[in-house]
């Protein structure tokens, strides 16, 4: 028997938009989940959105044969910059009504298939392993900066991790140095990207009439897009006129042919995917490292255990790829960080046909947006128990992580449209965080700091400042 999906009271014309906090929609989504339970729906300026947050429902919609990624809201606005790049490409052509089989249900905009097939191996574990020394080059810039600034300096870890993440992606994937550590303020490109992502999120929930009169904001938005496109075009054309020996991602995109169709990627698609990596690959990783610092500083016993393992395995030599498998506690801390603070807090899906979920309880029409709330999923007591809100890396150790039911831990999304940069992010965060903890005693500038969130397309701690004191003995 089908039952209605709960919905908060609506206001004429604008529906539930006022239910969402403008700066941190995540707070509102979480509150609504607490109030209405595992499923509720919202009317956002005529867009109908169904939010699911329990393990049972999320597990059910994590099924590529029935549901596909939906590009909507802020993500749809990001298309203003990266069009049908990997991250923002539409799954089903909006006009298509003929999705008949699983094979045909694969993402349909052709540029997804071509880019996906060319880039999957290039982002695989083995290829990423080959980027270790380039990542270290960037990571060392952070270590050197903190060392030279000394123990009194007030550090904004989110800014410096953003420098690391952006520079690492640019250097590893396109052999381009952004050199973010050599400017006092973030480089023009970084600022343009941050503004662009913030504004993309805001535009998604702004009524058309209001958007139309906000000329200054729109002009700024367009200028930021231009700044970023110019850099991408520059990188591509510089490479075309000066090829290099290295087979980096840019080289693969320029010179390979899709094994399935024999097609090459167009120059536009290459530029869009370069920008896609920069977008998809920096906020999520830098937010993850910032949350990790926050959790470690709030849980000194965890920090002590992690430090002890790092000291035991590494002593004072630089971490190597082979060490990662000997640092299970580091891995557990990383998993637990992404459980409690998935930096991509929501993803959207849509059913391919009118359907029901929850054992026939809830009817969901084809092309309805389903929002999957990772923060709630990752706290479902049915999976995580009564201490689900506690930061406890031990729950990820000794085979417990491997024994989790499918889709219980889903910070990297799901299925065909899941994260392509997972191995890259994992290696980068392992390298940077192992090195930081090996070399510095971290502390909060304000010991009474409590977590606040800054939300753009992703989330990260806001107003977190730390000291980083080089460890006695040189570390
Ligand atoms: Mn990443 C897709 C999370 C690091 C490039 N990424 C996704 C999705 C999630 C995600 C969730 C699915 C989004 C959706 O369903 O709409 N990604 C992360 C997290 C980290 C991360 C939590 C780090 C921590 N991602 C990276 C890095 C890169 C990257 C690093 C690039 C080097 N991610 C992508 C791309 C996609 C994606 C590209 C889109 C893949 C596709 O749709 O085919």
Coordinates of N, CA and C in Angstrom, one line a residue, residues 113-119 121 240 247 249-267 270:
X113 N 30.6 8.9 -22.0 CA 31.2 7.5 -22.3 C 32.6 7.7 -22.8
X114 N 32.9 8.6 -23.7 CA 34.2 8.7 -24.3 C 35.2 9.1 -23.2
X115 N 34.9 10.2 -22.4 CA 35.8 10.6 -21.4 C 36.0 9.6 -20.3
X116 N 34.9 8.9 -19.9 CA 34.9 7.9 -18.9 C 35.9 6.7 -19.3
X117 N 35.7 6.2 -20.5 CA 36.5 5.1 -20.9 C 38.0 5.5 -21.0
X118 N 38.3 6.7 -21.5 CA 39.7 7.2 -21.6 C 40.3 7.4 -20.3
X119 N 39.5 7.9 -19.3 CA 40.1 8.4 -18.1 C 40.1 7.4 -16.9
X121 N 41.2 4.3 -16.6 CA 42.5 3.7 -16.4 C 43.5 4.8 -15.9
X240 N 49.5 21.7 -26.8 CA 49.5 21.3 -28.2 C 50.7 21.9 -29.0
X247 N 53.3 11.0 -20.0 CA 51.9 10.7 -20.4 C 51.0 11.0 -19.2
X249 N 47.4 13.0 -17.7 CA 46.0 12.9 -18.2 C 45.7 13.8 -19.4
X250 N 46.3 15.0 -19.4 CA 46.1 15.9 -20.5 C 46.6 15.2 -21.8
X251 N 47.8 14.6 -21.7 CA 48.3 13.9 -22.9 C 47.3 12.8 -23.4
X252 N 46.8 12.0 -22.4 CA 45.9 11.0 -22.8 C 44.6 11.6 -23.5
X253 N 44.1 12.7 -22.9 CA 42.9 13.3 -23.6 C 43.2 13.8 -24.9
X254 N 44.4 14.3 -25.1 CA 44.8 14.9 -26.4 C 45.1 13.8 -27.5
X255 N 45.7 12.7 -27.1 CA 46.2 11.8 -28.1 C 45.6 10.4 -28.1
X256 N 44.7 10.1 -27.3 CA 44.1 8.8 -27.3 C 42.8 8.8 -28.1
X257 N 42.4 7.6 -28.5 CA 41.1 7.4 -29.1 C 40.3 6.5 -28.2
X258 N 39.0 6.8 -28.2 CA 38.1 5.9 -27.4 C 38.1 4.5 -28.0
X259 N 38.4 3.5 -27.1 CA 38.5 2.2 -27.6 C 37.2 1.7 -28.2
X260 N 36.1 2.2 -27.8 CA 34.8 1.7 -28.2 C 34.4 2.4 -29.5
X261 N 34.5 3.7 -29.6 CA 34.0 4.4 -30.8 C 35.1 4.9 -31.8
X262 N 36.3 4.8 -31.3 CA 37.4 5.3 -32.1 C 37.5 6.8 -32.1
X263 N 36.6 7.5 -31.4 CA 36.6 8.9 -31.4 C 37.6 9.5 -30.5
X264 N 38.1 10.7 -30.9 CA 39.0 11.5 -30.0 C 38.1 12.5 -29.2
X265 N 38.6 13.0 -28.1 CA 37.9 14.0 -27.4 C 38.0 15.3 -28.1
X266 N 37.0 16.1 -28.1 CA 37.1 17.4 -28.7 C 37.9 18.3 -27.8
X267 N 38.4 19.4 -28.4 CA 39.2 20.3 -27.6 C 38.3 21.0 -26.5
X270 N 38.0 18.5 -23.7 CA 39.2 18.4 -23.0 C 39.3 19.5 -22.0

